[in-house]
Tab-separated table of C-alpha atoms in Angstrom:
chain	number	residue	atom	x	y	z
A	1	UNK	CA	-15.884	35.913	-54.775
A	2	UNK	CA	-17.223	33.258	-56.248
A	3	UNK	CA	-13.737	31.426	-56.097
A	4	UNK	CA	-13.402	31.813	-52.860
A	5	UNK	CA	-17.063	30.896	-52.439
A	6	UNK	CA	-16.273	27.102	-54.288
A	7	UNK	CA	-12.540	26.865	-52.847
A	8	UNK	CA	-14.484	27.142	-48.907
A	9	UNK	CA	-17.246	24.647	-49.549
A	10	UNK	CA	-14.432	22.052	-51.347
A	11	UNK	CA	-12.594	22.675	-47.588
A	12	UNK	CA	-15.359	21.858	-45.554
A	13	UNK	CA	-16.465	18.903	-48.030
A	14	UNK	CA	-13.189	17.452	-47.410
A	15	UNK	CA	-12.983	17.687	-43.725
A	16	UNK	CA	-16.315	16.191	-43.868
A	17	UNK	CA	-15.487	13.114	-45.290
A	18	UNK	CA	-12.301	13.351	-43.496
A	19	UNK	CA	-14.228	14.047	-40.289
A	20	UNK	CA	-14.989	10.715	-37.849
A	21	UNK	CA	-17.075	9.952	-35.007
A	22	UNK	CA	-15.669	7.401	-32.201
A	23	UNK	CA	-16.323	5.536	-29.190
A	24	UNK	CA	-13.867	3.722	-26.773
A	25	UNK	CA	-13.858	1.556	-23.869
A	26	UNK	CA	-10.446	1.021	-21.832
A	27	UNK	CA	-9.377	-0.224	-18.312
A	28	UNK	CA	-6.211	-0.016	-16.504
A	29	UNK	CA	-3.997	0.413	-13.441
A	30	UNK	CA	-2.347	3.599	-12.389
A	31	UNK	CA	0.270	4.085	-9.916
A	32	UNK	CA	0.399	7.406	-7.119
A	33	UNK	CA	2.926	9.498	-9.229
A	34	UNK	CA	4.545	12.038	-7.970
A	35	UNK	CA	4.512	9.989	-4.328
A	36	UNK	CA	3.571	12.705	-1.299
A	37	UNK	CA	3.573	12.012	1.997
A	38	UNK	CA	0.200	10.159	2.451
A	39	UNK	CA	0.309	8.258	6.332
A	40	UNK	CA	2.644	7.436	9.130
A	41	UNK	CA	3.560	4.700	10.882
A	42	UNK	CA	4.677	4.057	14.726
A	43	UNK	CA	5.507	0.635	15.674
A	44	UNK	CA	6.999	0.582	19.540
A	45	UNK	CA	8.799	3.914	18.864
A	46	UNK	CA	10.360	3.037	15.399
A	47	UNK	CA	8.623	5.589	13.261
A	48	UNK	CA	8.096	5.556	9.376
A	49	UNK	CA	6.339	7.945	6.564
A	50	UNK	CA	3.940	6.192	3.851
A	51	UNK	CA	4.290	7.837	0.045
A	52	UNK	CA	1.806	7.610	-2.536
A	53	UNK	CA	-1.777	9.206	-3.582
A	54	UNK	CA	-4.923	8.297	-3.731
A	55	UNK	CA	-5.304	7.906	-7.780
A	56	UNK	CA	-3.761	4.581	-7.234
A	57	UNK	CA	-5.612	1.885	-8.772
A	58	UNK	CA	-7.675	0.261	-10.858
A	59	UNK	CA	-9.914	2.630	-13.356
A	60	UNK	CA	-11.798	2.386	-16.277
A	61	UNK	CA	-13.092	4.944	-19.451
A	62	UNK	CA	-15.796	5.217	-21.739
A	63	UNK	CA	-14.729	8.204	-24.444
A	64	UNK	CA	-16.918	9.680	-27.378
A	65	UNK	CA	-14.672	11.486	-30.029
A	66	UNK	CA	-14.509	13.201	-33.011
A	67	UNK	CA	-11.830	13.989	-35.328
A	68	UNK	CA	-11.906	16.544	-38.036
A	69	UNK	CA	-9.027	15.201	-40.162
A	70	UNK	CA	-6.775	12.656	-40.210
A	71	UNK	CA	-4.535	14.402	-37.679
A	72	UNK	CA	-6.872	16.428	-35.106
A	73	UNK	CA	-9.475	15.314	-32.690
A	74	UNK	CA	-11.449	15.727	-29.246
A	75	UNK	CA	-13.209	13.274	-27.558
A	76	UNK	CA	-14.602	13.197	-23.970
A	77	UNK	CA	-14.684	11.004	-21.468
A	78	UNK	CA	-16.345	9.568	-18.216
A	79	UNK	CA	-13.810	7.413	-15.885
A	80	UNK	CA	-14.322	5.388	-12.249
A	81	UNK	CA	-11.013	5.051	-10.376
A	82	UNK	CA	-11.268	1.979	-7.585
A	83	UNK	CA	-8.250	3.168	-5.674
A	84	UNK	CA	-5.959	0.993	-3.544
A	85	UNK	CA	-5.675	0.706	-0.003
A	86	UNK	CA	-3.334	3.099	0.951
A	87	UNK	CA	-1.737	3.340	4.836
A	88	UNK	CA	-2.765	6.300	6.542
A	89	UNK	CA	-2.056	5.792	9.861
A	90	UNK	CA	-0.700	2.577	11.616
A	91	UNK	CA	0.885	2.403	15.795
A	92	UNK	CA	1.374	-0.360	18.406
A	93	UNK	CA	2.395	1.812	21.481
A	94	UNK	CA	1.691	1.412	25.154
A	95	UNK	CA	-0.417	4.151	26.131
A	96	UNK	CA	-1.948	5.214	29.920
A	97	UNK	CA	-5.674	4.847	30.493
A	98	UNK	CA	-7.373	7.802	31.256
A	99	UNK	CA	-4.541	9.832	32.575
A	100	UNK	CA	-3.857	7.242	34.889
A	101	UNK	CA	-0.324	5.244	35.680
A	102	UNK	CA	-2.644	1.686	34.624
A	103	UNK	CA	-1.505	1.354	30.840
A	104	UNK	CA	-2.994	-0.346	28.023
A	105	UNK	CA	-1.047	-2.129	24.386
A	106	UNK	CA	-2.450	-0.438	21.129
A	107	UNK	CA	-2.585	-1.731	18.213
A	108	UNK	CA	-4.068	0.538	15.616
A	109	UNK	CA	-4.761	0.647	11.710
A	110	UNK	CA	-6.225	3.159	9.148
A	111	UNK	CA	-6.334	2.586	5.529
A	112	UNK	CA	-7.643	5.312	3.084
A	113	UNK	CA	-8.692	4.518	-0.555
A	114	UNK	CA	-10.412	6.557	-3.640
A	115	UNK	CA	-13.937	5.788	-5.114
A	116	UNK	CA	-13.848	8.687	-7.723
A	117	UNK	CA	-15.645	9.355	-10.739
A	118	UNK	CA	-14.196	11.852	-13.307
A	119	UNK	CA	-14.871	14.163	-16.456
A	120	UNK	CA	-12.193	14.957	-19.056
A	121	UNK	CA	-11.947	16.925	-22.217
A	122	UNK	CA	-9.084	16.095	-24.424
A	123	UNK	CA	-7.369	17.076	-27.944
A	124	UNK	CA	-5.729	14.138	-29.879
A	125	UNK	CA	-3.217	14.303	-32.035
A	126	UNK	CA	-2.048	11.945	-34.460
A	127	UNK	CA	1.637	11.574	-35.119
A	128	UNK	CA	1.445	8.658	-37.412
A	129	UNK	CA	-1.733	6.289	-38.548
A	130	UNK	CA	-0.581	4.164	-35.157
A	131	UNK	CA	0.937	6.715	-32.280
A	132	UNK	CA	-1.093	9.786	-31.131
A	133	UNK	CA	-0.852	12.220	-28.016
A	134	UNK	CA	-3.922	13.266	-25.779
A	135	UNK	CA	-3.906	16.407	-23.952
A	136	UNK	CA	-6.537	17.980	-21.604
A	137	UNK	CA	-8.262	18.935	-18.458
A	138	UNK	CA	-10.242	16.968	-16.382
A	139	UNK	CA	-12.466	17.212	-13.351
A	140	UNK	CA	-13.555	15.246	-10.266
A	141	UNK	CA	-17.144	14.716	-10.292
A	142	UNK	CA	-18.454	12.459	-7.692
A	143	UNK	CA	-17.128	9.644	-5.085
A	144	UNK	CA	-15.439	9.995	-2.113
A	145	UNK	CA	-12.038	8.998	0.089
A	146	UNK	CA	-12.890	6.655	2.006
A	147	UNK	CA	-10.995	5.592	5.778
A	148	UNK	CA	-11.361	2.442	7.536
A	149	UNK	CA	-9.997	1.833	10.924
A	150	UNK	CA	-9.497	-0.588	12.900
A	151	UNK	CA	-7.761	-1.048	16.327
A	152	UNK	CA	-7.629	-3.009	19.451
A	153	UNK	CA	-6.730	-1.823	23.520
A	154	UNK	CA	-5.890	-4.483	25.398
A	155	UNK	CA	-4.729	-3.850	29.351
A	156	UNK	CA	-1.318	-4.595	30.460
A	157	UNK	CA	-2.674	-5.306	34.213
A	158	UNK	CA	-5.475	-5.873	36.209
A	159	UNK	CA	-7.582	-2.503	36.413
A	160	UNK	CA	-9.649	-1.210	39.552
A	161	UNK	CA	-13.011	-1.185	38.711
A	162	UNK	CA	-13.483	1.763	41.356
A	163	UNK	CA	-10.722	3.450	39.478
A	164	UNK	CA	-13.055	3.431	36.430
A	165	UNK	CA	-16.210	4.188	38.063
A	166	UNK	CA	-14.682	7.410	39.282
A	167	UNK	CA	-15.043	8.844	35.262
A	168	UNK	CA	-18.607	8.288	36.130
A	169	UNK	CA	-20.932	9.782	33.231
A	170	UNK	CA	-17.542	9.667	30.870
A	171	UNK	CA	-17.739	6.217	30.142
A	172	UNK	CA	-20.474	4.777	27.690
A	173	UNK	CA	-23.980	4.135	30.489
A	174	UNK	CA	-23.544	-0.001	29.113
A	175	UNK	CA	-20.700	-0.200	31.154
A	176	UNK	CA	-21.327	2.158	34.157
A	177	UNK	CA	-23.932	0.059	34.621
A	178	UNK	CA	-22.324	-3.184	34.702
A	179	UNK	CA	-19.304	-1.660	36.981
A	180	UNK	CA	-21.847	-0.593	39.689
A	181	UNK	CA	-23.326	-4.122	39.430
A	182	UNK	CA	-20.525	-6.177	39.476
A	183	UNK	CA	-19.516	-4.156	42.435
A	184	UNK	CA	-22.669	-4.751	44.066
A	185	UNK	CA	-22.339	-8.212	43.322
A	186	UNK	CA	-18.458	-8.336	44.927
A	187	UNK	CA	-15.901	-8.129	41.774
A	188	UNK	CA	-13.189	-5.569	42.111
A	189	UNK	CA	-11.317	-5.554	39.071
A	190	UNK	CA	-11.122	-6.456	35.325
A	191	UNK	CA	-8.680	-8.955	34.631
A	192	UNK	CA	-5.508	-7.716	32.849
A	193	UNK	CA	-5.937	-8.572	29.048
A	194	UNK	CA	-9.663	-6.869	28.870
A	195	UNK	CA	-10.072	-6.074	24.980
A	196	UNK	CA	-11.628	-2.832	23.679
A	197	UNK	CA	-11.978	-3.099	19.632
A	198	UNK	CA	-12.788	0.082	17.605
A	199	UNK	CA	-13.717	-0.200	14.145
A	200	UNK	CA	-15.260	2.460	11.848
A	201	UNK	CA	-15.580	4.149	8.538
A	202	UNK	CA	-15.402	7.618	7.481
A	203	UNK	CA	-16.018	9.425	4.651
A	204	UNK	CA	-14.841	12.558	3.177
A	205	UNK	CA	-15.859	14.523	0.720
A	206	UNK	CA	-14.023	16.952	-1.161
A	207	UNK	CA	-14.810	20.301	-3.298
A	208	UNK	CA	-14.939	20.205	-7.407
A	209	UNK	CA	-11.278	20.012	-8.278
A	210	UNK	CA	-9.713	20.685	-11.616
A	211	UNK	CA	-6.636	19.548	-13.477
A	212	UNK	CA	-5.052	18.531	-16.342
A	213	UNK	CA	-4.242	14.946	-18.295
A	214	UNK	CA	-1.817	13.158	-21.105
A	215	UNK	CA	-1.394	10.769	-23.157
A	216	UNK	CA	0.535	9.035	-25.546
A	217	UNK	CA	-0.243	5.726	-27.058
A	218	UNK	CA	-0.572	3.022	-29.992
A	219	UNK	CA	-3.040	1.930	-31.618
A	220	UNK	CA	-3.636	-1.255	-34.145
A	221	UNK	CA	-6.153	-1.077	-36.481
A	222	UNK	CA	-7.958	-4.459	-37.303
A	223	UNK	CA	-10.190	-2.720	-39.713
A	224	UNK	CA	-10.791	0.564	-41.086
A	225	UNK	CA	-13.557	0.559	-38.167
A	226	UNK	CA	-12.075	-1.346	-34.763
A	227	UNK	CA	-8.891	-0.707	-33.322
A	228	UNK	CA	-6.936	-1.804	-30.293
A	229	UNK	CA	-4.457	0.210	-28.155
A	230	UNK	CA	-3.024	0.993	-25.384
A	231	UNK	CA	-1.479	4.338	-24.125
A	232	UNK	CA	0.387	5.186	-20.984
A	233	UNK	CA	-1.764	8.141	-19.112
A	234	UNK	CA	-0.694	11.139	-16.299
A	235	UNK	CA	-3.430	12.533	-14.386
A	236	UNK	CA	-2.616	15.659	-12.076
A	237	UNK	CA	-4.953	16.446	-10.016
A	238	UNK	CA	-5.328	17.490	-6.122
A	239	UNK	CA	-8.760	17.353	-3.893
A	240	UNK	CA	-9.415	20.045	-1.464
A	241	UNK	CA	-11.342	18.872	1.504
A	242	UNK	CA	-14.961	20.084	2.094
A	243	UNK	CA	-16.257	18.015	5.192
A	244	UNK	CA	-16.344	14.296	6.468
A	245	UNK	CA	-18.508	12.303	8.040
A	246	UNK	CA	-18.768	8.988	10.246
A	247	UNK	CA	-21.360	5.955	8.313
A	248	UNK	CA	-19.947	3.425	10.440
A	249	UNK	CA	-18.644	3.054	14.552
A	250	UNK	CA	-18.170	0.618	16.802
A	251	UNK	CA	-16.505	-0.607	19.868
A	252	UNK	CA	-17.034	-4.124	21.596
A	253	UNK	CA	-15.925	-4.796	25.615
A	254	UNK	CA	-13.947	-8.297	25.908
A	255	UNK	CA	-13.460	-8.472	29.707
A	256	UNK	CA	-12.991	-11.067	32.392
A	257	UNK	CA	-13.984	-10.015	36.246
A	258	UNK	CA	-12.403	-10.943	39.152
A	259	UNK	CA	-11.925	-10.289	42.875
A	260	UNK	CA	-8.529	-11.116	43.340
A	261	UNK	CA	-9.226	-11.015	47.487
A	262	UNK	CA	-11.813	-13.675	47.148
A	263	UNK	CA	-10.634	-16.938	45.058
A	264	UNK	CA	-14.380	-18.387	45.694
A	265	UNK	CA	-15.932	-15.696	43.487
A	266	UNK	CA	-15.668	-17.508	39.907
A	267	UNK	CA	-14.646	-15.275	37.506
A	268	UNK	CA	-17.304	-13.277	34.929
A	269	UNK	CA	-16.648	-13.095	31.561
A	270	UNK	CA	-18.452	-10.704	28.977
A	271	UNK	CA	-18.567	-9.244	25.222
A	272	UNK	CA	-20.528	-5.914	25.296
A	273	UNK	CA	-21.321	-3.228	23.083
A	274	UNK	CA	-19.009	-0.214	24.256
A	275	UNK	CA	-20.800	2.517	22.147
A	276	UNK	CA	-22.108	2.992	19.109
A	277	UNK	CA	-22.483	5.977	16.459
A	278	UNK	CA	-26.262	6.736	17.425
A	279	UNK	CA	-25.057	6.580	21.141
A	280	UNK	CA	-22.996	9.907	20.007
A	281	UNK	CA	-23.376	13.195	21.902
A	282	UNK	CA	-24.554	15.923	19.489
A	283	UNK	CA	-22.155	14.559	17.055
A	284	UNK	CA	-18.945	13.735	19.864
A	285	UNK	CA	-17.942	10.987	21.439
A	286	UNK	CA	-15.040	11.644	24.058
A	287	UNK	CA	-13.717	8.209	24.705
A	288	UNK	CA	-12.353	8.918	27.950
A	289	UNK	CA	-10.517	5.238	29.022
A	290	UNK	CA	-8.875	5.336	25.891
A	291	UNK	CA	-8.194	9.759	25.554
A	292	UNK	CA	-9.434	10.229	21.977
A	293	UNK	CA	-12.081	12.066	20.763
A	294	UNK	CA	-14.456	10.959	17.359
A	295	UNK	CA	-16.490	13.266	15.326
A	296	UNK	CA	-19.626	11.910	13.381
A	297	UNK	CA	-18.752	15.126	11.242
A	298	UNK	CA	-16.159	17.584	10.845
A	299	UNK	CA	-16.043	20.332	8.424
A	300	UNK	CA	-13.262	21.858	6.600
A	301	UNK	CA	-12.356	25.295	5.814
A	302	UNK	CA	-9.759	27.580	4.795
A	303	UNK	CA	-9.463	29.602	8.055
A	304	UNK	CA	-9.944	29.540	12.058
A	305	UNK	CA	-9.394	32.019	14.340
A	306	UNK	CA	-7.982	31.814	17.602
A	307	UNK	CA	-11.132	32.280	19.174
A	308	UNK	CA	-12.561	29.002	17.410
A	309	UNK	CA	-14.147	26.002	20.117
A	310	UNK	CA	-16.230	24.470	17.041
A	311	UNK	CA	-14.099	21.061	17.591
A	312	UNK	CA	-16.059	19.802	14.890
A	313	UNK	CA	-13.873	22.415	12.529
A	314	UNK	CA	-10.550	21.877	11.291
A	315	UNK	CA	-8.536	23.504	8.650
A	316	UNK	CA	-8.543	21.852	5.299
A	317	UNK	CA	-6.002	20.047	3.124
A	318	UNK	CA	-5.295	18.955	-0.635
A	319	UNK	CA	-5.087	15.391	-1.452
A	320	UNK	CA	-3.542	13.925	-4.268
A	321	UNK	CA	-5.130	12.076	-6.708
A	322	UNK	CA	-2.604	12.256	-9.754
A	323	UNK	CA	-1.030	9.229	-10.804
A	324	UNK	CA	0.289	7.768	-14.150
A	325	UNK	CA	-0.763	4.663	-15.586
A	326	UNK	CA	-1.562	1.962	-18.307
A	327	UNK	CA	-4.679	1.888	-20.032
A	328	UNK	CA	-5.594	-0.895	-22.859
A	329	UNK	CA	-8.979	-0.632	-25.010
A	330	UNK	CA	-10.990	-0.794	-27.805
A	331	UNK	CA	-11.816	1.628	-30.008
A	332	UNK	CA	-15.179	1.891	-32.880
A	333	UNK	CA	-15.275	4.280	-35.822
A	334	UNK	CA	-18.423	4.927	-37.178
């Protein structure tokens, strides 16, 4: 007994002074790997799909470890990703105006990037003094996907303005207004190239995701205290929507006015506000010149009946965020 006794307490002397504590500090870029179906793109009827994921980007670690021999560790870490832009949804089409035959050009753009910040636990595993392997999970913590559109409607001919003040308490009250007095004041229609710009930003927000992570990389040691290295990293990970929500809208009015009957009546130009997020409806805006409909918030979930009329509900999806990538860093042993 008392063999066994000495031979366990030489053990755990020598992992002891075998035993390390580290710290680390690394950026890199990562690429969306494996590719998924992301966006689409309609330009004038030629149509295209957009690959990639949303862990593509820039990102940066801090890691604490601590390795119990020369061979094992764990260590975990806290990461930001600054994703790139990625193309979500791009068209130029010519479209009709509120279900009318007058038609307007649009020229849309949505781009869709991750702010995420991340959790992992890993085991390390030396091969050699120099190479080692990392294996673990890691989690999703905080951030968001974030959209930002933009996208312009500009007229292919000279509109009515009767024809618009017949959607009477559809259109945004700035510019019922103006119609009925412009038409007090004689003008009959808007001038074909009249500009409507949309721009906004949405957010979404997604549920606590898990998945997993690797490693392999070199390291150079300068000193038995500070090393260098760099590894090449896969993430795999998917985000499954929880809800979204609206922190920025706006669309602006470019329009000339004109009464094409009556060459005397100089023409009025303007730049108004067309509507704004706080000018929402309980949450909806149904942009009826244009036929689209904007949510301040929409929630996801996993089912909907048939019965559903909650517009502001819609089925949810997984997003990737996995990606593989290039990290360089530092390392201190204490």
């Amino acid at each position: 007994m008392k063999k066994i006794l000495v031979a366990i307490a030489f053990l755990a002397t020598t992992m002891m002074v075998q035993a390390q504590f580290y710290v680390s500090a690394s950026g890199g870029y990562a690429w969306g790997v494996p590719s998924i179906k992301i966006g689409e793109e309609n330009i004038k009827g030629n149509q295209k799909v957009n690959f990639g994921t949303y862990g593509e980007g820039f990102n940066t670690q801090l890691r604490l470890g601590y390795f119990f021999n020369k061979t094992w560790g764990v260590d975990i870490s806290g990461g930001y990703l600054h994703g790139a832009d990625q193309s979500v949804r791009k068209e130029v089409a010519t479209k009709n105006l509120a279900n009318t035959p007058l038609t307007a050009t649009v020229n849309g753009d949505v781009k869709a990037r991750g702010r995420a910040y991340g959790l992992a636990l890993s085991v390390i595993y030396n091969f050699t003094d120099n190479f080692y392997g990392r294996f673990g999970i890691l989690t999703k913590v905080g951030g968001k996907t974030e959209a930002i559109a933009y996208s312009t409607t500009v007229t292919d001919q000279d509109i009515p303005l009767a024809a618009l003040a017949s959607l009477g308490a559809e259109l945004p009250s700035s510019l019922a207004t103006n119609i009925a007095n412009l038409l007090a004041n004689g003008y009959t229609h808007i001038q074909k190239g009249a500009k409507i710009e949309t721009s906004y930003t949405e957010d979404f927000k997604g549920k606590m995701p898990f998945g997993t992570i690797a490693a392999l990389g070199y390291k150079y040691n300068f000193s038995p205290k500070v090393a260098i290295f760099a590894e090449v990293e896969y993430m795999n990970i998917s985000v499954k929507r929880d809800y979204s929500q609206l922190q920025h809208f706006e669309q602006t009015l470019e329009s000339i006015f004109i009464n094409p009957a009556n060459a005397s009546l100089p023409a009025y130009s303007i730049t108004m506000p067309y509507k704004k997020l706080s000018e929402f409806t309980d949450g909806v805006y149904r942009d009826a010149l244009r036929d689209q409909t904007y949510l301040a918030r929409t929630t996801y979930v996993d089912e909907l009946p048939a019965s559903n009329t909650d517009i502001t509900k819609k089925i949810t999806e997984k997003v990737s965020y996995s990606s593989l990538g290039i990290n360089v860093g530092i390392t201190y042993t204490f």
